[in-house]
Short mmCIF file of C-alpha atoms and ligand atoms in Angstrom, two decimals:
data_model
loop_
_atom_site.label_atom_id
_atom_site.label_comp_id
_atom_site.label_asym_id
_atom_site.label_seq_id
_atom_site.Cartn_x
_atom_site.Cartn_y
_atom_site.Cartn_z
CA MET A 1 0.07 -0.09 -0.05
CA ASN A 2 1.20 3.44 -0.82
CA SER A 3 0.53 5.98 1.94
CA CYS A 4 0.14 9.66 1.34
CA LEU A 5 3.37 11.69 1.96
CA MET A 6 1.28 14.29 3.72
CA CYS A 7 -1.39 12.51 5.91
CA GLY A 8 -0.45 8.92 5.73
CA SER A 9 -3.87 7.74 4.08
CA ARG A 10 -4.06 5.44 1.20
CA VAL A 11 -3.25 6.93 -2.15
CA SER A 12 -5.27 5.71 -5.22
CA GLU A 13 -3.15 5.46 -8.33
CA PHE A 14 -4.78 6.73 -11.47
CA ILE A 15 -2.12 6.82 -14.18
CA SER A 16 0.85 4.69 -14.88
CA PHE A 17 3.48 5.81 -17.43
CA GLY A 18 5.80 2.88 -17.17
CA PRO A 19 9.46 2.95 -16.32
CA MET A 20 10.77 6.47 -17.07
CA PRO A 21 14.47 7.54 -16.98
CA VAL A 22 15.53 10.67 -15.15
CA ALA A 23 13.79 13.54 -16.86
CA ASN A 24 16.71 15.89 -16.93
CA GLY A 25 19.21 13.05 -17.42
CA PHE A 26 20.64 14.08 -20.76
CA LEU A 27 23.33 11.80 -21.69
CA THR A 28 26.21 10.69 -23.95
CA PRO A 29 26.22 7.41 -25.93
CA GLU A 30 28.69 5.93 -23.56
CA GLU A 31 26.27 6.37 -20.83
CA PHE A 32 23.26 4.57 -22.62
CA ALA A 33 24.05 1.20 -21.12
CA GLN A 34 24.16 2.45 -17.51
CA GLU A 35 20.81 4.44 -17.79
CA ARG A 36 18.49 3.79 -14.96
CA PHE A 37 14.77 3.67 -15.14
CA PHE A 38 12.22 4.17 -12.45
CA PRO A 39 8.39 3.63 -12.32
CA LEU A 40 6.38 6.86 -13.07
CA ASN A 41 2.90 6.45 -11.34
CA VAL A 42 0.50 9.15 -10.06
CA GLY A 43 -2.08 8.82 -7.46
CA LEU A 44 -4.65 10.85 -5.51
CA CYS A 45 -5.04 10.86 -1.71
CA THR A 46 -8.87 10.88 -1.42
CA THR A 47 -8.30 11.97 2.40
CA CYS A 48 -6.22 15.15 2.00
CA LYS A 49 -6.78 15.55 -1.77
CA MET A 50 -3.06 15.59 -2.63
CA VAL A 51 -2.10 14.29 -6.00
CA GLN A 52 1.57 12.77 -5.76
CA LEU A 53 3.96 10.36 -7.30
CA MET A 54 3.72 6.77 -6.04
CA GLU A 55 7.36 6.07 -6.09
CA ARG A 56 10.19 8.67 -5.95
CA VAL A 57 13.82 8.95 -7.15
CA ASP A 58 16.48 9.76 -4.64
CA PRO A 59 16.97 13.68 -4.64
CA GLY A 60 20.82 13.38 -5.11
CA THR A 61 20.13 11.58 -8.41
CA LEU A 62 18.11 14.60 -9.62
CA PHE A 63 19.87 17.54 -8.36
CA HIS A 64 23.64 17.76 -8.42
CA GLU A 65 26.65 19.40 -10.05
CA GLY A 66 25.47 18.53 -13.50
CA TYR A 67 21.93 19.77 -13.31
CA PRO A 68 20.97 20.98 -16.76
CA TYR A 69 18.23 23.42 -16.06
CA PHE A 70 19.22 27.10 -16.13
CA SER A 71 16.27 29.28 -15.22
CA SER A 72 17.57 32.23 -17.04
CA THR A 73 17.39 30.68 -20.70
CA SER A 74 13.95 32.12 -21.05
CA ARG A 75 13.26 35.89 -21.52
CA SER A 76 9.73 35.76 -20.49
CA MET A 77 10.59 33.80 -17.15
CA SER A 78 13.25 36.47 -16.44
CA ASP A 79 10.59 39.22 -16.89
CA HIS A 80 8.15 37.12 -14.73
CA PHE A 81 10.79 36.85 -11.89
CA GLN A 82 11.58 40.51 -12.05
CA ALA A 83 7.89 41.31 -11.63
CA PHE A 84 7.66 38.77 -8.64
CA ALA A 85 10.65 40.29 -6.89
CA GLY A 86 9.10 43.69 -7.49
CA LEU A 87 5.93 42.57 -5.79
CA VAL A 88 7.75 41.05 -2.65
CA LYS A 89 9.84 44.25 -2.22
CA VAL A 90 6.77 46.54 -2.29
CA GLU A 91 4.28 44.34 -0.28
CA TYR A 92 6.11 41.94 1.93
CA MET A 93 9.31 43.52 3.29
CA ASP A 94 9.77 45.05 6.67
CA PRO A 95 11.70 48.34 5.79
CA ALA A 96 14.01 47.93 8.90
CA ASP A 97 16.81 45.44 7.74
CA PRO A 98 14.69 42.99 5.50
CA PHE A 99 15.84 39.64 4.86
CA VAL A 100 14.57 37.46 1.98
CA VAL A 101 15.40 33.77 1.47
CA GLU A 102 14.77 31.78 -1.73
CA ILE A 103 14.66 27.91 -2.06
CA GLY A 104 15.75 26.64 -5.36
CA SER A 105 17.27 29.84 -6.35
CA ASN A 106 18.96 28.19 -9.34
CA ASP A 107 21.06 30.67 -11.46
CA GLY A 108 19.69 33.66 -9.44
CA ILE A 109 16.84 34.63 -11.77
CA MET A 110 14.90 36.13 -8.87
CA LEU A 111 17.39 36.89 -6.18
CA GLN A 112 19.57 39.10 -8.67
CA HIS A 113 16.79 41.87 -8.09
CA PHE A 114 17.45 41.82 -4.41
CA ALA A 115 21.10 41.55 -4.77
CA VAL A 116 21.30 44.69 -6.85
CA ALA A 117 19.14 46.54 -4.40
CA SER A 118 21.68 45.42 -1.54
CA ILE A 119 18.80 43.65 0.33
CA ARG A 120 19.95 40.92 2.68
CA HIS A 121 19.23 37.68 1.05
CA LEU A 122 20.14 34.09 0.87
CA GLY A 123 19.73 31.45 -2.00
CA ILE A 124 19.37 27.81 -1.18
CA GLU A 125 20.50 25.84 -4.20
CA PRO A 126 21.98 22.26 -3.89
CA SER A 127 22.72 21.93 -7.76
CA THR A 128 26.30 23.40 -7.47
CA ASN A 129 26.60 24.15 -11.31
CA VAL A 130 23.61 26.42 -11.53
CA ALA A 131 24.29 27.95 -7.93
CA ARG A 132 27.65 29.09 -9.29
CA VAL A 133 26.15 31.15 -11.90
CA GLY A 134 24.08 32.79 -9.39
CA MET A 135 27.06 33.21 -7.05
CA ALA A 136 28.94 35.05 -9.98
CA LYS A 137 26.02 37.44 -10.14
CA GLY A 138 26.74 38.34 -6.46
CA ILE A 139 24.04 36.21 -4.95
CA ASN A 140 24.73 34.79 -1.49
CA THR A 141 23.97 31.12 -1.83
CA VAL A 142 24.29 27.87 0.38
CA CYS A 143 24.53 24.74 -1.64
CA GLU A 144 22.48 22.48 0.44
CA PHE A 145 19.00 20.83 0.28
CA PHE A 146 16.76 22.84 2.30
CA ASP A 147 15.05 21.12 5.50
CA GLN A 148 14.30 21.73 9.05
CA ASP A 149 17.85 21.49 10.25
CA LEU A 150 19.20 23.76 7.60
CA ALA A 151 16.43 26.30 8.75
CA ARG A 152 17.73 26.23 12.25
CA SER A 153 21.13 27.16 11.25
CA ILE A 154 19.98 29.95 8.83
CA LEU A 155 18.02 31.37 11.72
CA ASP A 156 21.14 31.16 14.10
CA GLU A 157 23.35 32.92 11.44
CA TYR A 158 21.11 35.51 9.86
CA GLY A 159 17.95 35.84 12.01
CA PRO A 160 14.35 35.72 10.93
CA VAL A 161 12.88 36.03 7.45
CA ASP A 162 10.46 38.67 5.94
CA ALA A 163 9.74 36.57 2.79
CA PHE A 164 10.72 33.12 2.05
CA LEU A 165 10.30 32.53 -1.69
CA GLY A 166 10.22 29.43 -3.91
CA ALA A 167 9.23 28.83 -7.53
CA ASN A 168 8.94 25.45 -9.08
CA VAL A 169 10.54 23.83 -6.16
CA MET A 170 8.17 23.11 -3.18
CA CYS A 171 6.40 20.54 -5.47
CA HIS A 172 9.86 18.94 -5.93
CA ILE A 173 10.48 18.04 -2.35
CA ALA A 174 9.02 14.82 -0.75
CA GLU A 175 9.80 15.94 2.65
CA LEU A 176 7.47 18.94 2.39
CA ASP A 177 6.66 18.62 6.07
CA SER A 178 10.31 19.17 6.95
CA VAL A 179 10.37 22.10 4.60
CA LEU A 180 7.22 23.53 6.21
CA ALA A 181 8.34 23.12 9.73
CA GLY A 182 11.56 24.91 8.89
CA ILE A 183 9.75 27.79 7.21
CA LYS A 184 7.43 27.93 10.28
CA LEU A 185 10.66 28.48 12.37
CA LEU A 186 12.16 31.03 10.17
CA LEU A 187 9.41 33.51 9.42
CA LYS A 188 9.03 36.62 11.50
CA PRO A 189 5.59 37.09 13.07
CA GLU A 190 4.39 39.12 9.94
CA GLY A 191 6.63 37.16 7.48
CA VAL A 192 5.28 35.21 4.47
CA LEU A 193 6.15 32.23 2.39
CA ILE A 194 5.36 33.06 -1.34
CA PHE A 195 5.82 30.17 -3.81
CA GLU A 196 4.47 28.95 -7.07
CA ASP A 197 4.15 25.83 -8.87
CA PRO A 198 2.30 24.30 -11.89
CA TYR A 199 -1.42 24.18 -10.80
CA LEU A 200 -3.30 20.82 -10.66
CA GLY A 201 -6.46 22.46 -12.08
CA ASP A 202 -4.69 23.56 -15.38
CA ILE A 203 -2.92 20.09 -15.61
CA VAL A 204 -6.29 18.37 -15.45
CA GLU A 205 -8.10 20.87 -17.73
CA LYS A 206 -5.31 20.95 -20.48
CA THR A 207 -4.46 17.24 -20.04
CA SER A 208 -0.73 18.59 -19.67
CA TYR A 209 0.42 15.00 -18.60
CA ASP A 210 4.07 16.04 -19.50
CA GLN A 211 4.01 17.97 -16.15
CA MET A 212 4.27 14.45 -14.57
CA TYR A 213 7.91 13.36 -14.13
CA ASP A 214 10.39 12.47 -11.43
CA GLU A 215 11.05 16.02 -10.17
CA HIS A 216 7.44 16.80 -9.65
CA ILE A 217 6.42 14.87 -6.66
CA PHE A 218 3.31 16.95 -5.79
CA TYR A 219 0.63 18.50 -8.01
CA PHE A 220 -0.85 21.02 -5.70
CA SER A 221 -4.39 22.28 -5.54
CA VAL A 222 -5.56 25.09 -3.11
CA THR A 223 -7.45 22.58 -1.18
CA SER A 224 -4.63 20.01 -0.77
CA LEU A 225 -2.18 22.75 0.11
CA GLY A 226 -4.50 24.23 2.81
CA HIS A 227 -4.51 20.74 4.50
CA ALA A 228 -0.69 20.44 4.28
CA LEU A 229 -0.23 23.91 5.91
CA GLU A 230 -2.74 23.43 8.60
CA LYS A 231 -0.59 20.84 10.37
CA HIS A 232 2.17 23.52 10.86
CA SER A 233 -0.11 26.21 12.07
CA LEU A 234 0.57 28.07 8.69
CA GLU A 235 -2.39 29.52 6.62
CA LEU A 236 -2.77 30.28 3.02
CA VAL A 237 -3.77 33.96 3.08
CA ASP A 238 -3.92 34.61 -0.83
CA ILE A 239 -3.48 32.83 -4.21
CA MET A 240 -2.54 34.56 -7.57
CA PRO A 241 -3.03 32.58 -10.71
CA GLN A 242 -0.07 32.74 -13.10
CA LYS A 243 0.23 32.14 -16.80
CA VAL A 244 3.86 30.65 -16.53
CA HIS A 245 4.52 26.93 -17.24
CA GLY A 246 1.16 26.35 -18.69
CA GLY A 247 -0.73 27.52 -15.68
CA SER A 248 0.73 28.01 -12.23
CA MET A 249 -0.54 29.13 -8.87
CA ARG A 250 1.30 31.54 -6.65
CA TYR A 251 0.41 30.98 -2.83
CA VAL A 252 0.85 33.44 -0.07
CA VAL A 253 1.19 31.71 3.24
CA ALA A 254 1.59 33.32 6.71
CA HIS A 255 1.37 32.17 10.46
CA ARG A 256 -2.14 31.21 11.26
CA GLY A 257 -4.18 34.09 12.27
CA ALA A 258 -1.37 36.60 11.45
CA ARG A 259 -2.90 38.19 8.26
CA PRO A 260 -6.50 38.32 6.95
CA VAL A 261 -7.38 35.56 4.47
CA SER A 262 -8.51 36.87 0.99
CA PRO A 263 -11.88 35.60 -0.22
CA SER A 264 -10.10 34.32 -3.34
CA VAL A 265 -8.96 31.28 -1.26
CA THR A 266 -12.18 30.03 -0.38
CA ALA A 267 -13.56 30.90 -3.93
CA GLN A 268 -10.70 28.75 -5.62
CA CYS A 269 -11.54 25.81 -3.19
CA ALA A 270 -15.20 26.04 -4.37
CA ARG A 271 -14.10 25.95 -7.99
CA GLU A 272 -11.90 22.99 -7.30
CA ASP A 273 -14.88 21.09 -5.90
CA ALA A 274 -16.86 21.97 -8.95
CA LEU A 275 -14.08 20.71 -11.06
CA GLY A 276 -13.88 17.46 -9.05
CA LEU A 277 -10.35 17.83 -8.12
CA GLY A 278 -10.74 15.62 -5.11
CA LEU A 279 -12.55 12.85 -7.07
CA VAL A 280 -11.01 9.64 -8.44
CA GLU A 281 -13.40 9.80 -11.37
CA THR A 282 -11.76 13.20 -12.62
CA TYR A 283 -8.36 11.36 -12.71
CA GLU A 284 -9.92 8.33 -14.56
CA ARG A 285 -11.21 10.78 -17.10
CA PHE A 286 -7.79 12.49 -17.27
CA SER A 287 -6.00 9.17 -17.77
CA ARG A 288 -8.31 8.35 -20.60
CA SER A 289 -7.65 11.79 -22.14
CA VAL A 290 -3.84 11.19 -21.89
CA GLU A 291 -4.23 7.91 -23.88
CA GLY A 292 -6.21 9.79 -26.45
CA SER A 293 -3.45 12.39 -26.66
CA ARG A 294 -0.80 9.79 -27.21
CA LYS A 295 -2.74 8.03 -29.93
CA GLU A 296 -3.29 11.27 -31.94
CA LEU A 297 0.23 12.54 -31.42
CA MET A 298 1.64 9.30 -32.70
CA ALA A 299 -0.79 9.04 -35.70
CA LEU A 300 0.18 12.60 -36.76
CA LEU A 301 3.88 11.91 -36.43
CA HIS A 302 3.52 8.70 -38.48
CA ASP A 303 1.50 10.38 -41.04
CA LEU A 304 4.17 13.10 -41.53
CA LYS A 305 6.86 10.43 -41.75
CA GLY A 306 4.78 8.67 -44.40
CA GLN A 307 4.62 11.87 -46.44
CA GLY A 308 8.32 12.40 -46.13
CA LYS A 309 8.25 15.43 -43.92
CA ARG A 310 10.96 16.53 -41.69
CA VAL A 311 9.97 17.03 -38.02
CA VAL A 312 12.29 18.53 -35.47
CA GLY A 313 11.60 19.13 -31.62
CA TYR A 314 11.87 22.52 -30.17
CA GLY A 315 13.13 22.73 -26.40
CA ALA A 316 14.51 19.63 -24.85
CA THR A 317 12.47 20.09 -21.74
CA SER A 318 12.32 17.78 -18.85
CA LYS A 319 8.52 17.54 -19.81
CA SER A 320 9.45 16.16 -23.22
CA THR A 321 11.07 13.03 -21.40
CA THR A 322 7.60 11.97 -20.38
CA VAL A 323 6.22 12.52 -23.77
CA THR A 324 8.85 10.94 -25.81
CA ASN A 325 9.09 7.88 -23.61
CA PHE A 326 5.33 7.44 -22.95
CA CYS A 327 4.32 7.91 -26.62
CA GLY A 328 7.52 5.97 -28.02
CA ILE A 329 8.86 8.95 -30.00
CA THR A 330 12.28 8.25 -31.38
CA GLU A 331 14.68 9.69 -33.83
CA ASP A 332 12.92 8.14 -36.92
CA LEU A 333 10.06 10.42 -36.11
CA VAL A 334 11.73 13.47 -34.72
CA GLU A 335 15.21 14.02 -36.20
CA PHE A 336 16.58 15.96 -33.36
CA ILE A 337 15.56 18.58 -30.64
CA SER A 338 16.85 22.08 -30.79
CA ASP A 339 17.75 23.61 -27.50
CA THR A 340 19.82 26.73 -26.60
CA THR A 341 21.19 25.25 -23.25
CA PRO A 342 25.02 24.44 -23.99
CA ASP A 343 24.92 21.64 -21.25
CA LYS A 344 22.17 19.75 -23.25
CA GLN A 345 23.64 20.18 -26.67
CA GLY A 346 25.51 17.24 -28.25
CA ARG A 347 23.86 14.87 -25.62
CA TYR A 348 20.70 12.66 -26.20
CA THR A 349 17.40 12.82 -24.55
CA PRO A 350 16.81 10.56 -21.54
CA GLY A 351 15.41 7.15 -22.53
CA ALA A 352 14.29 7.94 -26.19
CA HIS A 353 17.86 8.95 -27.01
CA ILE A 354 16.90 11.56 -29.63
CA PRO A 355 19.95 13.80 -30.28
CA VAL A 356 19.83 17.34 -28.71
CA ARG A 357 21.33 19.98 -31.14
CA PRO A 358 22.32 23.66 -30.92
CA TYR A 359 19.59 26.03 -31.95
CA GLN A 360 21.72 27.21 -34.77
CA GLU A 361 21.02 23.72 -36.55
CA PHE A 362 17.27 24.65 -36.41
CA LEU A 363 17.81 28.08 -38.04
CA ALA A 364 20.18 26.69 -40.73
CA ASP A 365 17.94 24.17 -42.10
CA TYR A 366 14.29 24.72 -41.20
CA PRO A 367 12.20 21.48 -40.80
CA ASP A 368 8.79 21.21 -42.39
CA TYR A 369 7.32 20.88 -38.83
CA SER A 370 8.46 21.64 -35.31
CA LEU A 371 7.19 19.67 -32.36
CA LEU A 372 7.00 22.35 -29.72
CA PHE A 373 8.07 20.57 -26.55
CA ALA A 374 8.52 23.83 -24.77
CA TRP A 375 4.82 24.66 -25.41
CA ASN A 376 4.83 26.55 -22.04
CA HIS A 377 6.96 29.20 -23.70
CA ALA A 378 4.81 29.19 -26.94
CA GLU A 379 4.20 32.82 -26.85
CA GLU A 380 7.76 33.89 -26.63
CA ILE A 381 8.95 31.17 -29.09
CA MET A 382 6.48 31.90 -31.85
CA ALA A 383 7.11 35.47 -31.65
CA ASN A 384 10.97 34.76 -32.16
CA GLU A 385 10.16 32.24 -34.95
CA GLN A 386 8.28 34.33 -37.42
CA GLU A 387 10.78 33.68 -40.02
CA PHE A 388 10.21 29.80 -39.57
CA GLN A 389 6.51 30.38 -40.05
CA ASN A 390 7.03 32.76 -43.07
CA ALA A 391 9.19 29.92 -44.70
CA GLY A 392 6.15 27.70 -44.45
CA GLY A 393 7.21 25.88 -41.26
CA LYS A 394 4.31 24.72 -39.02
CA TRP A 395 4.07 23.94 -35.35
CA ILE A 396 2.93 20.72 -33.66
CA VAL A 397 1.49 21.17 -30.28
CA TYR A 398 -0.03 18.62 -27.94
CA VAL A 399 -1.36 20.84 -25.12
CA PRO A 400 -4.35 21.34 -24.53
CA LYS A 401 -4.82 19.12 -27.52
CA VAL A 402 -2.84 17.72 -30.52
CA GLN A 403 -2.76 20.37 -33.25
CA VAL A 404 -0.92 21.61 -36.14
CA LEU A 405 -0.62 25.40 -36.00
N1 SAH B 1 13.36 28.50 -9.12
C1 SAH B 1 13.89 28.28 -10.38
C2 SAH B 1 14.33 26.84 -10.44
C3 SAH B 1 13.42 25.77 -10.51
S1 SAH B 1 14.09 24.14 -10.77
C4 SAH B 1 12.88 28.54 -11.47
O1 SAH B 1 11.71 28.60 -11.17
O2 SAH B 1 13.18 28.60 -12.65
C5 SAH B 1 14.15 23.47 -9.10
C6 SAH B 1 15.42 23.86 -8.43
O3 SAH B 1 15.33 23.57 -7.08
C7 SAH B 1 16.70 23.22 -8.90
O4 SAH B 1 17.64 24.20 -9.14
C8 SAH B 1 17.01 22.40 -7.74
O5 SAH B 1 18.46 22.11 -7.59
C9 SAH B 1 16.41 22.95 -6.50
N2 SAH B 1 16.08 22.10 -5.42
C10 SAH B 1 15.55 20.84 -5.47
N3 SAH B 1 15.49 20.51 -4.15
C11 SAH B 1 15.74 21.38 -3.30
C12 SAH B 1 15.76 21.59 -1.92
N4 SAH B 1 15.40 20.62 -1.07
N5 SAH B 1 16.11 22.75 -1.33
C13 SAH B 1 16.43 23.76 -2.15
N6 SAH B 1 16.59 23.71 -3.43
C14 SAH B 1 16.11 22.55 -4.13
P1 TMP B 2 11.22 24.47 -19.27
O1 TMP B 2 9.95 24.35 -20.18
O2 TMP B 2 11.41 23.47 -18.29
O3 TMP B 2 11.31 26.06 -18.92
O4 TMP B 2 12.38 24.35 -20.29
C1 TMP B 2 12.65 24.93 -21.56
C2 TMP B 2 13.82 24.30 -22.38
O5 TMP B 2 13.72 24.83 -23.63
C3 TMP B 2 15.15 24.78 -21.87
O6 TMP B 2 15.96 23.53 -22.05
C4 TMP B 2 15.51 25.84 -22.80
C5 TMP B 2 14.91 25.55 -24.02
N1 TMP B 2 14.47 26.82 -24.88
C6 TMP B 2 14.92 26.88 -26.03
O7 TMP B 2 15.67 26.22 -26.56
N2 TMP B 2 14.48 28.01 -26.78
C7 TMP B 2 13.81 28.97 -26.23
O8 TMP B 2 13.35 30.01 -26.85
C8 TMP B 2 13.18 28.80 -24.77
C9 TMP B 2 12.35 29.79 -24.29
C10 TMP B 2 13.62 27.65 -24.24
ZN1 ZN B 3 -3.12 12.58 2.14
#
């Protein structure tokens, strides 16, 4: 029996993707033989409503000195984090000697805005290669996994926190209870935890099953998070839907009773009830939609191959590992995947072993179709690739449905 990471009750599995490689484990041909696979199965806890992975990969296997995701590769994400930092500075900082902490600070995409303003800050980033990029920008960083013990030493060294921030990281940590206990310890009486992650409601509505991979342990809803926070005498006081990563939710959390609770929190819980986010049937339906999506995408790719068309992938995202391996997309259907990240170029995608090539190769010889694995950056990418479209190039997307654009 699988018990819920948050409340210990039984978790009902609703989808099984089969064995999957490490989603960000881009590799060289010499490494193919040693590649490891892990079960990727997702379930719902019908008691506390938390959607979660049934089995998990050890964090040290996922986050290390060769982590290939550099947050600042996307222009629109840089803008997004500038606005996020701006909001925190204006709304949530005590003017007397403020202190801000960010978990999963990566290459400093958010904290750089505090560093330039000489605001006391600390980044927590266990992947040393990305952390080093942040440190080179002047960001004070500790290269460790955050937990309750690290929280104690941060409190001793720096004192309490005005704003504890996180983006696309809280859902990555199985020991969420230890993280929340640590944050509870660190926050000033008026302090806040503000974090955002891909939102379960969007994943279900858009059939964006590619959000499901080893790093994403939790798929939060406002309802399930509310339950997780209660245990730690923390309270969700506001929510702010975000467009990024295909639909995210930003959560503002405070000590229980310390701040007024916005009516948007209860309103969103009611919306989640109406959407059926706590019901097994909803996920059975989701699972059928995923199967339909796989069939349509594979039929399209086989059809294009039959017509002798060239298809190249755009964005070697971690999400694409789930799509390529679950659907069975290999090099015979998608010639290569273009990506601007130097650490991914020249390597092969996990499991499916599709070559990852520099973006210049996409530009040098446009394919007939480009399969947009980085669909969450569609607006930015399509605006940049007018020339590809003018040359007759077409996009293939699969979220919210399989389509040629
Ligand atoms: N916040 C950035 C990076 C997200 S990727 C953004 O939104 O773009 C997730 C990051 O969290 C990785 O850099 C990973 O190394 C880091 N991480 C994973 N587990 C962590 C933990 N327990 N404590 C702190 N950081 C962690
Ligand atoms: P993400 O979806 O997890 O943010 O990953 C996006 C990936 O796509 C990352 O490897 C960088 C790559 N990318 C490009 O190659 N070109 C682009 O224009 C953008 C925005 C991202
Ligand atoms: Zn539970």
